[in-house]
Amino acid sequence: MSATSPSAASSAAVLSEFEPTRGPVGLPPYETRVPEAMNNYNLPSNPVLITEKVQRLGEQFPTFANKSADDLEDLLRFEDLFQAHIDGLEQVQLMRTLEYELREENERLAEVNLSSEDELRRMRDNVAELQMFASSMTSRLYELVQEHLDLQKPYSPMLLLQRLRDEVKALDEQAEAVARGFMAKDEVIESSECEDFVRMYKQLRLRFHSSESRCRLADAAYRSGSLSGVPLSLDR
């Protein structure tokens, strides 16, 4: 049986925790305390593997690679020493710096939000008032639109055309009534009466023919769908 040299024992203590384990490993729940000392390290017998592990340890864990076996045992044995070493790691310091900056930024944002609370509440009240005003204006708009539609009904093209037809018919009947009344007189008709009759009858027939012409044009335009531009006014 060959004796183990002190250097080999020291290397075994340093590298044994990186030896892959066999079979599934049950991980304990997360604790903030320092883990118990582990003395069941299995150092590989192949010197090449030992060299590779030492190189990997120096690349990935430089703070542990430079420590002796006694130092590593002290880190596992003393909680304060282990915590001080962990706190001195660059990654831990960077993480805590980022955590501090994040907390400071959150506090700043919280202060900004709290300082804007009164303004936001006032803006919300203004928005509620504007919404109520907009709702009342919308209701008034609907009322005005309905009033406008009601006012437009008597002046729709169809109703105006019907009124024009009624006017043409009334002028024709009025002219015929004047003519029948003049012809039904038994007494002697003076010349002045004849002149008055002719003037009145002529005016009535002129109005009749003018209205009849507009009625025909309007009726043709209404049937063709191009009623715009046709004079339908009943004023003379």
PDB file of N, CA, C and O in Angstrom, residues 7-8 14-15 20-21 26-27 52 57 101 143 159 165 170 172 205 211 229:
ATOM      1  N   SER A   7       0.958  16.926  -0.271  1.00  0.00           N
ATOM      2  CA  SER A   7       0.459  17.740  -1.398  1.00  0.00           C
ATOM      3  C   SER A   7      -0.719  17.080  -2.068  1.00  0.00           C
ATOM      4  O   SER A   7      -1.689  17.735  -2.474  1.00  0.00           O
ATOM      5  N   ALA A   8      -0.642  15.748  -2.210  1.00  0.00           N
ATOM      6  CA  ALA A   8      -1.779  15.041  -2.818  1.00  0.00           C
ATOM      7  C   ALA A   8      -3.005  15.144  -1.944  1.00  0.00           C
ATOM      8  O   ALA A   8      -4.128  15.301  -2.421  1.00  0.00           O
ATOM      9  N   VAL A  14      -9.057  20.025  -1.993  1.00  0.00           N
ATOM     10  CA  VAL A  14      -9.502  21.172  -2.807  1.00  0.00           C
ATOM     11  C   VAL A  14     -10.431  20.723  -3.917  1.00  0.00           C
ATOM     12  O   VAL A  14     -11.440  21.367  -4.223  1.00  0.00           O
ATOM     13  N   LEU A  15     -10.137  19.578  -4.561  1.00  0.00           N
ATOM     14  CA  LEU A  15     -10.816  19.198  -5.801  1.00  0.00           C
ATOM     15  C   LEU A  15     -11.938  18.209  -5.617  1.00  0.00           C
ATOM     16  O   LEU A  15     -12.700  17.943  -6.533  1.00  0.00           O
ATOM     17  N   PRO A  20     -17.918  14.498  -9.993  1.00  0.00           N
ATOM     18  CA  PRO A  20     -19.343  14.205 -10.241  1.00  0.00           C
ATOM     19  C   PRO A  20     -19.826  13.058  -9.382  1.00  0.00           C
ATOM     20  O   PRO A  20     -19.139  12.069  -9.176  1.00  0.00           O
ATOM     21  N   THR A  21     -20.993  13.200  -8.844  1.00  0.00           N
ATOM     22  CA  THR A  21     -21.584  12.168  -7.992  1.00  0.00           C
ATOM     23  C   THR A  21     -22.298  11.136  -8.824  1.00  0.00           C
ATOM     24  O   THR A  21     -22.642  11.365  -9.990  1.00  0.00           O
ATOM     25  N   GLY A  26     -30.497  14.159  -3.603  1.00  0.00           N
ATOM     26  CA  GLY A  26     -31.587  14.912  -2.998  1.00  0.00           C
ATOM     27  C   GLY A  26     -31.071  16.207  -2.417  1.00  0.00           C
ATOM     28  O   GLY A  26     -30.287  16.188  -1.476  1.00  0.00           O
ATOM     29  N   LEU A  27     -31.499  17.335  -2.986  1.00  0.00           N
ATOM     30  CA  LEU A  27     -31.014  18.633  -2.533  1.00  0.00           C
ATOM     31  C   LEU A  27     -31.797  19.080  -1.311  1.00  0.00           C
ATOM     32  O   LEU A  27     -33.025  18.994  -1.280  1.00  0.00           O
ATOM     33  N   GLU A  52      -6.878  18.712 -14.948  1.00  0.00           N
ATOM     34  CA  GLU A  52      -8.013  19.400 -15.580  1.00  0.00           C
ATOM     35  C   GLU A  52      -8.881  20.094 -14.551  1.00  0.00           C
ATOM     36  O   GLU A  52      -9.345  21.220 -14.744  1.00  0.00           O
ATOM     37  N   LEU A  57     -10.869  24.830 -11.895  1.00  0.00           N
ATOM     38  CA  LEU A  57     -11.068  25.554 -10.640  1.00  0.00           C
ATOM     39  C   LEU A  57     -10.464  26.947 -10.721  1.00  0.00           C
ATOM     40  O   LEU A  57     -11.048  27.930 -10.265  1.00  0.00           O
ATOM     41  N   GLU A 101     -29.348  50.100  -6.412  1.00  0.00           N
ATOM     42  CA  GLU A 101     -29.802  51.061  -7.408  1.00  0.00           C
ATOM     43  C   GLU A 101     -31.268  50.832  -7.775  1.00  0.00           C
ATOM     44  O   GLU A 101     -32.033  51.803  -7.970  1.00  0.00           O
ATOM     45  N   GLU A 143     -81.231  66.126 -30.280  1.00  0.00           N
ATOM     46  CA  GLU A 143     -82.471  66.904 -30.306  1.00  0.00           C
ATOM     47  C   GLU A 143     -82.487  67.863 -31.493  1.00  0.00           C
ATOM     48  O   GLU A 143     -83.519  67.997 -32.183  1.00  0.00           O
ATOM     49  N   LEU A 159     -93.281  66.624 -51.173  1.00  0.00           N
ATOM     50  CA  LEU A 159     -94.335  67.500 -50.658  1.00  0.00           C
ATOM     51  C   LEU A 159     -94.390  68.816 -51.428  1.00  0.00           C
ATOM     52  O   LEU A 159     -95.480  69.344 -51.725  1.00  0.00           O
ATOM     53  N   ARG A 165     -98.533  71.096 -57.590  1.00  0.00           N
ATOM     54  CA  ARG A 165     -99.670  70.542 -58.339  1.00  0.00           C
ATOM     55  C   ARG A 165    -100.990  71.124 -57.838  1.00  0.00           C
ATOM     56  O   ARG A 165    -101.882  71.465 -58.645  1.00  0.00           O
ATOM     57  N   ALA A 170    -105.523  74.868 -58.403  1.00  0.00           N
ATOM     58  CA  ALA A 170    -106.288  75.980 -57.837  1.00  0.00           C
ATOM     59  C   ALA A 170    -106.319  77.169 -58.785  1.00  0.00           C
ATOM     60  O   ALA A 170    -107.366  77.845 -58.931  1.00  0.00           O
ATOM     61  N   ASP A 172    -106.120  77.051 -62.064  1.00  0.00           N
ATOM     62  CA  ASP A 172    -107.007  76.677 -63.172  1.00  0.00           C
ATOM     63  C   ASP A 172    -108.468  76.834 -62.751  1.00  0.00           C
ATOM     64  O   ASP A 172    -109.294  77.396 -63.492  1.00  0.00           O
ATOM     65  N   ARG A 205    -104.395  83.118 -66.021  1.00  0.00           N
ATOM     66  CA  ARG A 205    -103.948  82.101 -66.967  1.00  0.00           C
ATOM     67  C   ARG A 205    -102.416  82.117 -67.107  1.00  0.00           C
ATOM     68  O   ARG A 205    -101.799  81.057 -67.269  1.00  0.00           O
ATOM     69  N   SER A 211     -96.962  78.050 -63.631  1.00  0.00           N
ATOM     70  CA  SER A 211     -96.894  77.001 -62.607  1.00  0.00           C
ATOM     71  C   SER A 211     -96.982  75.609 -63.219  1.00  0.00           C
ATOM     72  O   SER A 211     -96.312  74.667 -62.760  1.00  0.00           O
ATOM     73  N   GLY A 229     -81.939  71.882 -58.678  1.00  0.00           N
ATOM     74  CA  GLY A 229     -81.855  72.906 -59.718  1.00  0.00           C
ATOM     75  C   GLY A 229     -83.193  73.289 -60.309  1.00  0.00           C
ATOM     76  O   GLY A 229     -83.294  74.269 -61.036  1.00  0.00           O
TER      77      GLY A 229
END
